[in-house]
Amino acid sequence: MNNGETLPKILDVIIVGAGFSGLYMLYRLRERNFSVKILEAGNGIGGTWYWNRYLGARCDIESMQYSYSFSEELQQGWKWSEIFSSQPEILCYLNYVADKFDLRKDVQFGTRVNAAFFDETHSCWEVHTNGGDRFFAKFCIMATGCLSAARIPQIKGFDTFKGQHYHTGRWPHTNISFNGRRVAVIGTGSSGIQSIPVIAEQADHVFVFQRTPNFSIPSHNGPLKAEYEQWWKFKLRRVSTADL
Protein backbone atom coordinates (compact mmCIF):
# COMPACT_ATOMS: atom_id res chain seq x y z
CA MET A 1 0.00 0.00 0.00
CA ASN A 2 1.33 3.42 -0.93
CA ASN A 3 1.84 6.05 1.75
CA GLY A 4 -1.09 8.43 1.62
CA GLU A 5 -3.43 5.85 0.08
CA THR A 6 -6.73 5.62 1.93
CA LEU A 7 -6.81 2.51 4.07
CA PRO A 8 -9.88 0.36 3.30
CA LYS A 9 -11.77 -1.69 5.85
CA ILE A 10 -9.47 -4.04 7.75
CA LEU A 11 -10.95 -7.42 8.64
CA ASP A 12 -9.87 -9.28 11.72
CA VAL A 13 -9.00 -12.44 9.79
CA ILE A 14 -8.58 -13.60 6.19
CA ILE A 15 -8.67 -17.39 5.72
CA VAL A 16 -7.36 -18.96 2.51
CA GLY A 17 -9.22 -22.18 1.70
CA ALA A 18 -12.73 -23.53 2.40
CA GLY A 19 -11.91 -27.13 3.25
CA PHE A 20 -12.21 -28.87 6.62
CA SER A 21 -9.78 -26.57 8.46
CA GLY A 22 -10.91 -23.34 6.80
CA LEU A 23 -14.58 -23.92 7.61
CA TYR A 24 -13.73 -24.87 11.18
CA MET A 25 -11.67 -21.70 11.68
CA LEU A 26 -14.49 -19.60 10.21
CA TYR A 27 -17.00 -21.14 12.60
CA ARG A 28 -14.81 -20.67 15.67
CA LEU A 29 -13.76 -17.11 14.84
CA ARG A 30 -17.31 -15.99 14.03
CA GLU A 31 -18.38 -17.56 17.34
CA ARG A 32 -15.98 -15.12 19.02
CA ASN A 33 -17.32 -12.14 17.03
CA PHE A 34 -14.31 -11.67 14.76
CA SER A 35 -14.88 -10.27 11.27
CA VAL A 36 -13.75 -13.05 8.92
CA LYS A 37 -13.69 -13.84 5.21
CA ILE A 38 -12.61 -17.00 3.42
CA LEU A 39 -11.03 -16.71 -0.02
CA GLU A 40 -11.54 -19.95 -1.97
CA ALA A 41 -10.08 -20.72 -5.41
CA GLY A 42 -12.78 -23.28 -6.22
CA ASN A 43 -16.41 -22.61 -6.97
CA GLY A 44 -17.67 -24.57 -4.01
CA ILE A 45 -17.07 -25.76 -0.46
CA GLY A 46 -14.81 -28.73 0.18
CA GLY A 47 -11.11 -28.04 -0.36
CA THR A 48 -9.44 -31.36 -1.17
CA TRP A 49 -12.85 -33.02 -1.46
CA TYR A 50 -14.01 -30.42 -3.98
CA TRP A 51 -11.00 -30.92 -6.26
CA ASN A 52 -10.23 -34.63 -5.87
CA ARG A 53 -13.05 -36.42 -7.69
CA TYR A 54 -11.08 -39.26 -9.25
CA LEU A 55 -12.60 -42.72 -9.48
CA GLY A 56 -12.46 -44.50 -6.14
CA ALA A 57 -11.67 -41.38 -4.09
CA ARG A 58 -12.56 -41.90 -0.46
CA CYS A 59 -11.27 -41.35 3.06
CA ASP A 60 -8.86 -43.88 4.58
CA ILE A 61 -9.89 -42.87 8.11
CA GLU A 62 -13.19 -44.17 9.49
CA SER A 63 -16.08 -41.84 8.75
CA MET A 64 -17.11 -41.46 12.39
CA GLN A 65 -13.64 -40.14 13.17
CA TYR A 66 -13.38 -38.04 10.01
CA SER A 67 -16.03 -35.65 11.30
CA TYR A 68 -16.21 -32.38 13.18
CA SER A 69 -16.54 -32.59 16.95
CA PHE A 70 -17.34 -28.95 17.76
CA SER A 71 -21.12 -29.42 17.63
CA GLU A 72 -23.07 -32.09 19.47
CA GLU A 73 -26.10 -31.41 17.26
CA LEU A 74 -24.00 -31.92 14.13
CA GLN A 75 -22.45 -35.12 15.46
CA GLN A 76 -25.81 -36.63 16.30
CA GLY A 77 -27.65 -35.33 13.23
CA TRP A 78 -25.42 -36.51 10.38
CA LYS A 79 -25.53 -40.14 9.29
CA TRP A 80 -22.65 -41.74 7.35
CA SER A 81 -23.51 -44.62 5.02
CA GLU A 82 -20.11 -46.38 4.91
CA ILE A 83 -17.26 -47.17 7.29
CA PHE A 84 -14.88 -45.34 4.95
CA SER A 85 -16.84 -42.64 3.15
CA SER A 86 -16.49 -41.82 -0.53
CA GLN A 87 -15.60 -38.40 -1.91
CA PRO A 88 -19.19 -37.53 -2.92
CA GLU A 89 -20.49 -38.27 0.58
CA ILE A 90 -17.71 -36.29 2.28
CA LEU A 91 -18.41 -33.34 -0.02
CA CYS A 92 -22.12 -33.60 0.85
CA TYR A 93 -21.18 -33.56 4.54
CA LEU A 94 -19.11 -30.39 4.19
CA ASN A 95 -21.89 -28.66 2.25
CA TYR A 96 -24.32 -29.76 4.96
CA VAL A 97 -22.06 -28.19 7.60
CA ALA A 98 -21.72 -24.97 5.59
CA ASP A 99 -25.50 -24.68 5.20
CA LYS A 100 -26.30 -25.63 8.79
CA PHE A 101 -24.08 -22.89 10.22
CA ASP A 102 -24.60 -20.39 7.37
CA LEU A 103 -20.89 -20.31 6.58
CA ARG A 104 -21.19 -19.51 2.86
CA LYS A 105 -22.04 -15.86 3.48
CA ASP A 106 -18.42 -15.27 4.53
CA VAL A 107 -16.82 -17.25 1.68
CA GLN A 108 -15.79 -15.67 -1.61
CA PHE A 109 -15.56 -18.41 -4.24
CA GLY A 110 -13.57 -18.41 -7.48
CA THR A 111 -10.90 -16.33 -5.79
CA ARG A 112 -7.29 -17.47 -5.87
CA VAL A 113 -4.75 -15.70 -3.66
CA ASN A 114 -1.73 -14.63 -5.70
CA ALA A 115 0.26 -12.84 -3.02
CA ALA A 116 0.17 -11.67 0.58
CA PHE A 117 2.31 -8.96 2.16
CA PHE A 118 2.51 -7.71 5.71
CA ASP A 119 2.15 -3.93 5.84
CA GLU A 120 4.42 -2.81 8.67
CA THR A 121 3.02 0.72 8.63
CA HIS A 122 -0.58 -0.30 9.23
CA SER A 123 0.19 -3.62 10.98
CA CYS A 124 -2.01 -5.68 8.71
CA TRP A 125 -1.89 -8.22 5.88
CA GLU A 126 -2.52 -7.09 2.32
CA VAL A 127 -3.83 -10.02 0.28
CA HIS A 128 -3.97 -9.90 -3.54
CA THR A 129 -6.25 -12.13 -5.64
CA ASN A 130 -6.41 -13.27 -9.24
CA GLY A 131 -9.36 -10.94 -9.82
CA GLY A 132 -7.35 -7.87 -8.88
CA ASP A 133 -9.05 -7.44 -5.51
CA ARG A 134 -7.12 -6.55 -2.39
CA PHE A 135 -8.15 -7.54 1.11
CA PHE A 136 -6.71 -6.30 4.39
CA ALA A 137 -6.74 -8.16 7.69
CA LYS A 138 -4.94 -8.25 11.02
CA PHE A 139 -4.36 -11.97 10.62
CA CYS A 140 -4.03 -14.26 7.61
CA ILE A 141 -4.61 -18.00 8.09
CA MET A 142 -3.49 -20.39 5.35
CA ALA A 143 -5.95 -23.29 5.35
CA THR A 144 -4.71 -24.65 2.02
CA GLY A 145 -3.52 -27.99 3.40
CA CYS A 146 -0.83 -30.10 1.76
CA LEU A 147 -2.78 -31.29 -1.29
CA SER A 148 -3.70 -28.03 -3.01
CA ALA A 149 -0.86 -28.02 -5.56
CA ALA A 150 -0.92 -30.87 -8.07
CA ARG A 151 2.54 -32.21 -8.95
CA ILE A 152 2.76 -32.76 -12.69
CA PRO A 153 5.60 -35.20 -13.51
CA GLN A 154 8.26 -33.94 -15.89
CA ILE A 155 8.29 -36.78 -18.41
CA LYS A 156 10.05 -36.45 -21.74
CA GLY A 157 7.53 -36.42 -24.57
CA PHE A 158 4.54 -35.78 -22.31
CA ASP A 159 3.83 -32.47 -24.03
CA THR A 160 3.40 -34.24 -27.38
CA PHE A 161 1.23 -37.09 -26.07
CA LYS A 162 -1.92 -37.26 -28.20
CA GLY A 163 -4.08 -39.26 -25.82
CA GLN A 164 -6.20 -38.10 -22.91
CA HIS A 165 -4.46 -37.50 -19.61
CA TYR A 166 -5.73 -36.68 -16.14
CA HIS A 167 -4.30 -35.87 -12.72
CA THR A 168 -6.06 -37.20 -9.62
CA GLY A 169 -5.60 -33.84 -7.91
CA ARG A 170 -7.31 -31.98 -10.77
CA TRP A 171 -9.91 -34.48 -11.90
CA PRO A 172 -12.67 -33.18 -14.21
CA HIS A 173 -16.05 -32.57 -12.61
CA THR A 174 -17.70 -34.68 -15.31
CA ASN A 175 -17.96 -38.45 -15.65
CA ILE A 176 -15.05 -40.17 -17.41
CA SER A 177 -15.35 -43.63 -18.91
CA PHE A 178 -12.34 -45.91 -19.42
CA ASN A 179 -14.33 -48.64 -21.14
CA GLY A 180 -12.22 -50.34 -23.80
CA ARG A 181 -9.20 -48.15 -23.04
CA ARG A 182 -5.54 -48.86 -22.43
CA VAL A 183 -4.66 -46.91 -19.29
CA ALA A 184 -1.29 -46.13 -17.71
CA VAL A 185 -1.27 -45.07 -14.07
CA ILE A 186 1.86 -43.35 -12.76
CA GLY A 187 2.26 -43.54 -8.99
CA THR A 188 0.95 -45.77 -6.22
CA GLY A 189 0.27 -43.30 -3.45
CA SER A 190 -3.17 -42.91 -1.89
CA SER A 191 -4.93 -41.74 -5.05
CA GLY A 192 -3.23 -44.40 -7.17
CA ILE A 193 -4.15 -47.22 -4.78
CA GLN A 194 -7.76 -46.02 -4.66
CA SER A 195 -8.27 -45.38 -8.37
CA ILE A 196 -6.46 -48.36 -9.94
CA PRO A 197 -9.01 -51.07 -8.91
CA VAL A 198 -11.94 -48.97 -10.16
CA ILE A 199 -10.23 -48.10 -13.45
CA ALA A 200 -9.29 -51.77 -13.90
CA GLU A 201 -12.97 -52.72 -13.75
CA GLN A 202 -13.59 -50.62 -16.87
CA ALA A 203 -10.41 -50.59 -18.95
CA ASP A 204 -9.21 -53.36 -21.26
CA HIS A 205 -5.63 -52.99 -20.02
CA VAL A 206 -4.12 -51.11 -17.06
CA PHE A 207 -0.37 -50.55 -16.71
CA VAL A 208 0.91 -49.31 -13.35
CA PHE A 209 4.26 -47.52 -13.09
CA GLN A 210 5.71 -47.52 -9.59
CA ARG A 211 8.95 -45.83 -8.61
CA THR A 212 9.01 -46.73 -4.92
CA PRO A 213 7.69 -50.09 -3.64
CA ASN A 214 4.54 -49.62 -1.62
CA PHE A 215 1.99 -51.85 0.02
CA SER A 216 -1.73 -51.78 0.65
CA ILE A 217 -4.13 -53.93 2.61
CA PRO A 218 -7.87 -54.55 2.22
CA SER A 219 -9.91 -51.79 3.85
CA HIS A 220 -12.83 -54.10 4.70
CA ASN A 221 -15.14 -51.23 3.89
CA GLY A 222 -18.89 -51.72 3.97
CA PRO A 223 -22.16 -50.22 5.17
CA LEU A 224 -21.93 -48.52 8.55
CA LYS A 225 -23.93 -50.65 10.97
CA ALA A 226 -26.48 -48.79 13.08
CA GLU A 227 -25.26 -50.25 16.39
CA TYR A 228 -21.65 -49.25 15.64
CA GLU A 229 -22.76 -45.74 14.69
CA GLN A 230 -24.79 -45.37 17.87
CA TRP A 231 -21.85 -46.60 19.96
CA TRP A 232 -19.64 -43.95 18.37
CA LYS A 233 -22.21 -41.20 18.85
CA PHE A 234 -22.65 -42.18 22.49
CA LYS A 235 -18.87 -42.08 22.92
CA LEU A 236 -18.64 -38.68 21.23
CA ARG A 237 -21.47 -37.34 23.38
CA ARG A 238 -19.59 -38.36 26.53
CA VAL A 239 -16.40 -36.69 25.27
CA SER A 240 -18.28 -33.49 24.38
CA THR A 241 -19.92 -33.40 27.81
CA ALA A 242 -16.58 -33.95 29.54
CA ASP A 243 -15.07 -31.05 27.58
CA LEU A 244 -17.77 -28.75 28.92
mmCIF file of C-alpha atoms in Angstrom:
data_model
loop_
_atom_site.group_PDB
_atom_site.id
_atom_site.type_symbol
_atom_site.label_atom_id
_atom_site.label_comp_id
_atom_site.label_asym_id
_atom_site.label_seq_id
_atom_site.Cartn_x
_atom_site.Cartn_y
_atom_site.Cartn_z
ATOM 1 C CA MET A 1 0.000 0.000 0.000
ATOM 2 C CA ASN A 2 1.332 3.420 -0.928
ATOM 3 C CA ASN A 3 1.842 6.045 1.754
ATOM 4 C CA GLY A 4 -1.086 8.432 1.624
ATOM 5 C CA GLU A 5 -3.431 5.853 0.079
ATOM 6 C CA THR A 6 -6.726 5.621 1.933
ATOM 7 C CA LEU A 7 -6.808 2.509 4.069
ATOM 8 C CA PRO A 8 -9.878 0.357 3.297
ATOM 9 C CA LYS A 9 -11.768 -1.693 5.850
ATOM 10 C CA ILE A 10 -9.469 -4.039 7.745
ATOM 11 C CA LEU A 11 -10.945 -7.417 8.639
ATOM 12 C CA ASP A 12 -9.865 -9.276 11.724
ATOM 13 C CA VAL A 13 -8.999 -12.442 9.787
ATOM 14 C CA ILE A 14 -8.580 -13.604 6.190
ATOM 15 C CA ILE A 15 -8.666 -17.388 5.716
ATOM 16 C CA VAL A 16 -7.365 -18.965 2.514
ATOM 17 C CA GLY A 17 -9.223 -22.181 1.697
ATOM 18 C CA ALA A 18 -12.727 -23.534 2.395
ATOM 19 C CA GLY A 19 -11.909 -27.132 3.254
ATOM 20 C CA PHE A 20 -12.209 -28.869 6.621
ATOM 21 C CA SER A 21 -9.780 -26.571 8.457
ATOM 22 C CA GLY A 22 -10.914 -23.338 6.795
ATOM 23 C CA LEU A 23 -14.576 -23.921 7.607
ATOM 24 C CA TYR A 24 -13.728 -24.869 11.182
ATOM 25 C CA MET A 25 -11.670 -21.703 11.680
ATOM 26 C CA LEU A 26 -14.486 -19.601 10.208
ATOM 27 C CA TYR A 27 -17.003 -21.143 12.602
ATOM 28 C CA ARG A 28 -14.811 -20.669 15.668
ATOM 29 C CA LEU A 29 -13.763 -17.106 14.838
ATOM 30 C CA ARG A 30 -17.307 -15.989 14.035
ATOM 31 C CA GLU A 31 -18.378 -17.560 17.337
ATOM 32 C CA ARG A 32 -15.982 -15.116 19.015
ATOM 33 C CA ASN A 33 -17.317 -12.138 17.028
ATOM 34 C CA PHE A 34 -14.311 -11.672 14.757
ATOM 35 C CA SER A 35 -14.876 -10.274 11.274
ATOM 36 C CA VAL A 36 -13.748 -13.051 8.920
ATOM 37 C CA LYS A 37 -13.691 -13.835 5.213
ATOM 38 C CA ILE A 38 -12.606 -17.002 3.425
ATOM 39 C CA LEU A 39 -11.028 -16.712 -0.021
ATOM 40 C CA GLU A 40 -11.539 -19.947 -1.970
ATOM 41 C CA ALA A 41 -10.083 -20.721 -5.409
ATOM 42 C CA GLY A 42 -12.781 -23.281 -6.218
ATOM 43 C CA ASN A 43 -16.414 -22.608 -6.973
ATOM 44 C CA GLY A 44 -17.665 -24.569 -4.005
ATOM 45 C CA ILE A 45 -17.066 -25.758 -0.459
ATOM 46 C CA GLY A 46 -14.807 -28.732 0.183
ATOM 47 C CA GLY A 47 -11.114 -28.039 -0.364
ATOM 48 C CA THR A 48 -9.436 -31.359 -1.174
ATOM 49 C CA TRP A 49 -12.845 -33.015 -1.465
ATOM 50 C CA TYR A 50 -14.008 -30.423 -3.979
ATOM 51 C CA TRP A 51 -11.004 -30.920 -6.265
ATOM 52 C CA ASN A 52 -10.234 -34.634 -5.867
ATOM 53 C CA ARG A 53 -13.048 -36.421 -7.687
ATOM 54 C CA TYR A 54 -11.077 -39.257 -9.247
ATOM 55 C CA LEU A 55 -12.600 -42.725 -9.482
ATOM 56 C CA GLY A 56 -12.456 -44.499 -6.136
ATOM 57 C CA ALA A 57 -11.668 -41.378 -4.095
ATOM 58 C CA ARG A 58 -12.556 -41.902 -0.458
ATOM 59 C CA CYS A 59 -11.265 -41.351 3.056
ATOM 60 C CA ASP A 60 -8.859 -43.876 4.579
ATOM 61 C CA ILE A 61 -9.891 -42.870 8.110
ATOM 62 C CA GLU A 62 -13.186 -44.171 9.492
ATOM 63 C CA SER A 63 -16.080 -41.843 8.748
ATOM 64 C CA MET A 64 -17.107 -41.465 12.386
ATOM 65 C CA GLN A 65 -13.641 -40.142 13.170
ATOM 66 C CA TYR A 66 -13.379 -38.043 10.013
ATOM 67 C CA SER A 67 -16.029 -35.651 11.297
ATOM 68 C CA TYR A 68 -16.214 -32.376 13.180
ATOM 69 C CA SER A 69 -16.542 -32.594 16.954
ATOM 70 C CA PHE A 70 -17.343 -28.952 17.757
ATOM 71 C CA SER A 71 -21.123 -29.422 17.633
ATOM 72 C CA GLU A 72 -23.074 -32.094 19.473
ATOM 73 C CA GLU A 73 -26.100 -31.410 17.263
ATOM 74 C CA LEU A 74 -24.002 -31.916 14.134
ATOM 75 C CA GLN A 75 -22.453 -35.120 15.461
ATOM 76 C CA GLN A 76 -25.812 -36.628 16.301
ATOM 77 C CA GLY A 77 -27.653 -35.329 13.234
ATOM 78 C CA TRP A 78 -25.423 -36.508 10.384
ATOM 79 C CA LYS A 79 -25.531 -40.144 9.287
ATOM 80 C CA TRP A 80 -22.654 -41.741 7.348
ATOM 81 C CA SER A 81 -23.507 -44.619 5.019
ATOM 82 C CA GLU A 82 -20.114 -46.383 4.913
ATOM 83 C CA ILE A 83 -17.256 -47.174 7.289
ATOM 84 C CA PHE A 84 -14.877 -45.337 4.954
ATOM 85 C CA SER A 85 -16.840 -42.644 3.148
ATOM 86 C CA SER A 86 -16.492 -41.818 -0.526
ATOM 87 C CA GLN A 87 -15.604 -38.396 -1.911
ATOM 88 C CA PRO A 88 -19.190 -37.530 -2.917
ATOM 89 C CA GLU A 89 -20.490 -38.271 0.579
ATOM 90 C CA ILE A 90 -17.715 -36.287 2.283
ATOM 91 C CA LEU A 91 -18.410 -33.342 -0.020
ATOM 92 C CA CYS A 92 -22.119 -33.599 0.854
ATOM 93 C CA TYR A 93 -21.178 -33.564 4.543
ATOM 94 C CA LEU A 94 -19.109 -30.393 4.187
ATOM 95 C CA ASN A 95 -21.885 -28.665 2.254
ATOM 96 C CA TYR A 96 -24.322 -29.759 4.955
ATOM 97 C CA VAL A 97 -22.062 -28.185 7.597
ATOM 98 C CA ALA A 98 -21.723 -24.965 5.587
ATOM 99 C CA ASP A 99 -25.499 -24.685 5.200
ATOM 100 C CA LYS A 100 -26.296 -25.635 8.789
ATOM 101 C CA PHE A 101 -24.084 -22.888 10.219
ATOM 102 C CA ASP A 102 -24.602 -20.388 7.371
ATOM 103 C CA LEU A 103 -20.888 -20.310 6.584
ATOM 104 C CA ARG A 104 -21.192 -19.506 2.865
ATOM 105 C CA LYS A 105 -22.038 -15.858 3.479
ATOM 106 C CA ASP A 106 -18.422 -15.272 4.529
ATOM 107 C CA VAL A 107 -16.824 -17.253 1.682
ATOM 108 C CA GLN A 108 -15.788 -15.668 -1.615
ATOM 109 C CA PHE A 109 -15.561 -18.414 -4.242
ATOM 110 C CA GLY A 110 -13.574 -18.408 -7.480
ATOM 111 C CA THR A 111 -10.902 -16.327 -5.795
ATOM 112 C CA ARG A 112 -7.292 -17.466 -5.873
ATOM 113 C CA VAL A 113 -4.746 -15.696 -3.657
ATOM 114 C CA ASN A 114 -1.727 -14.627 -5.700
ATOM 115 C CA ALA A 115 0.265 -12.840 -3.021
ATOM 116 C CA ALA A 116 0.168 -11.670 0.580
ATOM 117 C CA PHE A 117 2.305 -8.956 2.157
ATOM 118 C CA PHE A 118 2.510 -7.711 5.711
ATOM 119 C CA ASP A 119 2.149 -3.928 5.842
ATOM 120 C CA GLU A 120 4.422 -2.811 8.675
ATOM 121 C CA THR A 121 3.021 0.724 8.631
ATOM 122 C CA HIS A 122 -0.580 -0.303 9.234
ATOM 123 C CA SER A 123 0.192 -3.621 10.979
ATOM 124 C CA CYS A 124 -2.013 -5.681 8.705
ATOM 125 C CA TRP A 125 -1.885 -8.216 5.884
ATOM 126 C CA GLU A 126 -2.521 -7.090 2.316
ATOM 127 C CA VAL A 127 -3.833 -10.022 0.278
ATOM 128 C CA HIS A 128 -3.969 -9.898 -3.538
ATOM 129 C CA THR A 129 -6.249 -12.126 -5.636
ATOM 130 C CA ASN A 130 -6.410 -13.274 -9.241
ATOM 131 C CA GLY A 131 -9.364 -10.943 -9.825
ATOM 132 C CA GLY A 132 -7.352 -7.873 -8.880
ATOM 133 C CA ASP A 133 -9.047 -7.442 -5.507
ATOM 134 C CA ARG A 134 -7.125 -6.553 -2.388
ATOM 135 C CA PHE A 135 -8.148 -7.535 1.112
ATOM 136 C CA PHE A 136 -6.709 -6.300 4.386
ATOM 137 C CA ALA A 137 -6.740 -8.165 7.690
ATOM 138 C CA LYS A 138 -4.944 -8.247 11.018
ATOM 139 C CA PHE A 139 -4.360 -11.973 10.623
ATOM 140 C CA CYS A 140 -4.026 -14.264 7.605
ATOM 141 C CA ILE A 141 -4.612 -18.003 8.086
ATOM 142 C CA MET A 142 -3.487 -20.393 5.351
ATOM 143 C CA ALA A 143 -5.953 -23.287 5.345
ATOM 144 C CA THR A 144 -4.707 -24.649 2.019
ATOM 145 C CA GLY A 145 -3.523 -27.989 3.395
ATOM 146 C CA CYS A 146 -0.830 -30.104 1.764
ATOM 147 C CA LEU A 147 -2.785 -31.294 -1.290
ATOM 148 C CA SER A 148 -3.703 -28.026 -3.007
ATOM 149 C CA ALA A 149 -0.862 -28.016 -5.561
ATOM 150 C CA ALA A 150 -0.922 -30.866 -8.067
ATOM 151 C CA ARG A 151 2.537 -32.211 -8.947
ATOM 152 C CA ILE A 152 2.763 -32.765 -12.689
ATOM 153 C CA PRO A 153 5.601 -35.199 -13.509
ATOM 154 C CA GLN A 154 8.263 -33.937 -15.889
ATOM 155 C CA ILE A 155 8.288 -36.778 -18.407
ATOM 156 C CA LYS A 156 10.054 -36.451 -21.739
ATOM 157 C CA GLY A 157 7.531 -36.423 -24.568
ATOM 158 C CA PHE A 158 4.538 -35.783 -22.309
ATOM 159 C CA ASP A 159 3.833 -32.465 -24.027
ATOM 160 C CA THR A 160 3.405 -34.235 -27.378
ATOM 161 C CA PHE A 161 1.231 -37.093 -26.065
ATOM 162 C CA LYS A 162 -1.916 -37.258 -28.200
ATOM 163 C CA GLY A 163 -4.079 -39.261 -25.820
ATOM 164 C CA GLN A 164 -6.197 -38.101 -22.914
ATOM 165 C CA HIS A 165 -4.459 -37.500 -19.608
ATOM 166 C CA TYR A 166 -5.727 -36.681 -16.144
ATOM 167 C CA HIS A 167 -4.304 -35.873 -12.717
ATOM 168 C CA THR A 168 -6.064 -37.198 -9.623
ATOM 169 C CA GLY A 169 -5.597 -33.836 -7.913
ATOM 170 C CA ARG A 170 -7.314 -31.977 -10.771
ATOM 171 C CA TRP A 171 -9.911 -34.479 -11.898
ATOM 172 C CA PRO A 172 -12.674 -33.178 -14.211
ATOM 173 C CA HIS A 173 -16.054 -32.572 -12.613
ATOM 174 C CA THR A 174 -17.695 -34.681 -15.309
ATOM 175 C CA ASN A 175 -17.958 -38.453 -15.654
ATOM 176 C CA ILE A 176 -15.053 -40.170 -17.413
ATOM 177 C CA SER A 177 -15.348 -43.631 -18.913
ATOM 178 C CA PHE A 178 -12.339 -45.909 -19.418
ATOM 179 C CA ASN A 179 -14.327 -48.636 -21.140
ATOM 180 C CA GLY A 180 -12.217 -50.339 -23.796
ATOM 181 C CA ARG A 181 -9.196 -48.150 -23.036
ATOM 182 C CA ARG A 182 -5.540 -48.859 -22.432
ATOM 183 C CA VAL A 183 -4.658 -46.913 -19.289
ATOM 184 C CA ALA A 184 -1.293 -46.129 -17.712
ATOM 185 C CA VAL A 185 -1.273 -45.068 -14.067
ATOM 186 C CA ILE A 186 1.860 -43.352 -12.758
ATOM 187 C CA GLY A 187 2.255 -43.539 -8.992
ATOM 188 C CA THR A 188 0.950 -45.768 -6.223
ATOM 189 C CA GLY A 189 0.271 -43.301 -3.453
ATOM 190 C CA SER A 190 -3.172 -42.908 -1.891
ATOM 191 C CA SER A 191 -4.929 -41.739 -5.051
ATOM 192 C CA GLY A 192 -3.232 -44.398 -7.170
ATOM 193 C CA ILE A 193 -4.146 -47.218 -4.784
ATOM 194 C CA GLN A 194 -7.757 -46.022 -4.657
ATOM 195 C CA SER A 195 -8.267 -45.383 -8.372
ATOM 196 C CA ILE A 196 -6.459 -48.365 -9.939
ATOM 197 C CA PRO A 197 -9.006 -51.067 -8.912
ATOM 198 C CA VAL A 198 -11.936 -48.967 -10.163
ATOM 199 C CA ILE A 199 -10.230 -48.096 -13.450
ATOM 200 C CA ALA A 200 -9.289 -51.767 -13.900
ATOM 201 C CA GLU A 201 -12.973 -52.716 -13.748
ATOM 202 C CA GLN A 202 -13.587 -50.617 -16.868
ATOM 203 C CA ALA A 203 -10.407 -50.594 -18.949
ATOM 204 C CA ASP A 204 -9.206 -53.360 -21.258
ATOM 205 C CA HIS A 205 -5.631 -52.990 -20.017
ATOM 206 C CA VAL A 206 -4.119 -51.110 -17.060
ATOM 207 C CA PHE A 207 -0.373 -50.545 -16.711
ATOM 208 C CA VAL A 208 0.909 -49.306 -13.346
ATOM 209 C CA PHE A 209 4.258 -47.520 -13.092
ATOM 210 C CA GLN A 210 5.711 -47.516 -9.592
ATOM 211 C CA ARG A 211 8.954 -45.830 -8.613
ATOM 212 C CA THR A 212 9.015 -46.730 -4.921
ATOM 213 C CA PRO A 213 7.689 -50.093 -3.643
ATOM 214 C CA ASN A 214 4.545 -49.623 -1.623
ATOM 215 C CA PHE A 215 1.988 -51.853 0.024
ATOM 216 C CA SER A 216 -1.727 -51.781 0.648
ATOM 217 C CA ILE A 217 -4.132 -53.932 2.609
ATOM 218 C CA PRO A 218 -7.870 -54.551 2.219
ATOM 219 C CA SER A 219 -9.915 -51.793 3.846
ATOM 220 C CA HIS A 220 -12.834 -54.100 4.704
ATOM 221 C CA ASN A 221 -15.139 -51.227 3.887
ATOM 222 C CA GLY A 222 -18.885 -51.719 3.975
ATOM 223 C CA PRO A 223 -22.163 -50.218 5.170
ATOM 224 C CA LEU A 224 -21.933 -48.519 8.552
ATOM 225 C CA LYS A 225 -23.933 -50.654 10.967
ATOM 226 C CA ALA A 226 -26.476 -48.794 13.081
ATOM 227 C CA GLU A 227 -25.256 -50.250 16.392
ATOM 228 C CA TYR A 228 -21.651 -49.249 15.641
ATOM 229 C CA GLU A 229 -22.756 -45.738 14.690
ATOM 230 C CA GLN A 230 -24.793 -45.374 17.873
ATOM 231 C CA TRP A 231 -21.850 -46.597 19.959
ATOM 232 C CA TRP A 232 -19.639 -43.953 18.366
ATOM 233 C CA LYS A 233 -22.207 -41.201 18.850
ATOM 234 C CA PHE A 234 -22.645 -42.176 22.492
ATOM 235 C CA LYS A 235 -18.866 -42.084 22.921
ATOM 236 C CA LEU A 236 -18.643 -38.676 21.227
ATOM 237 C CA ARG A 237 -21.475 -37.345 23.381
ATOM 238 C CA ARG A 238 -19.585 -38.364 26.531
ATOM 239 C CA VAL A 239 -16.399 -36.693 25.270
ATOM 240 C CA SER A 240 -18.278 -33.493 24.383
ATOM 241 C CA THR A 241 -19.919 -33.403 27.815
ATOM 242 C CA ALA A 242 -16.578 -33.952 29.538
ATOM 243 C CA ASP A 243 -15.075 -31.048 27.579
ATOM 244 C CA LEU A 244 -17.771 -28.749 28.923
#
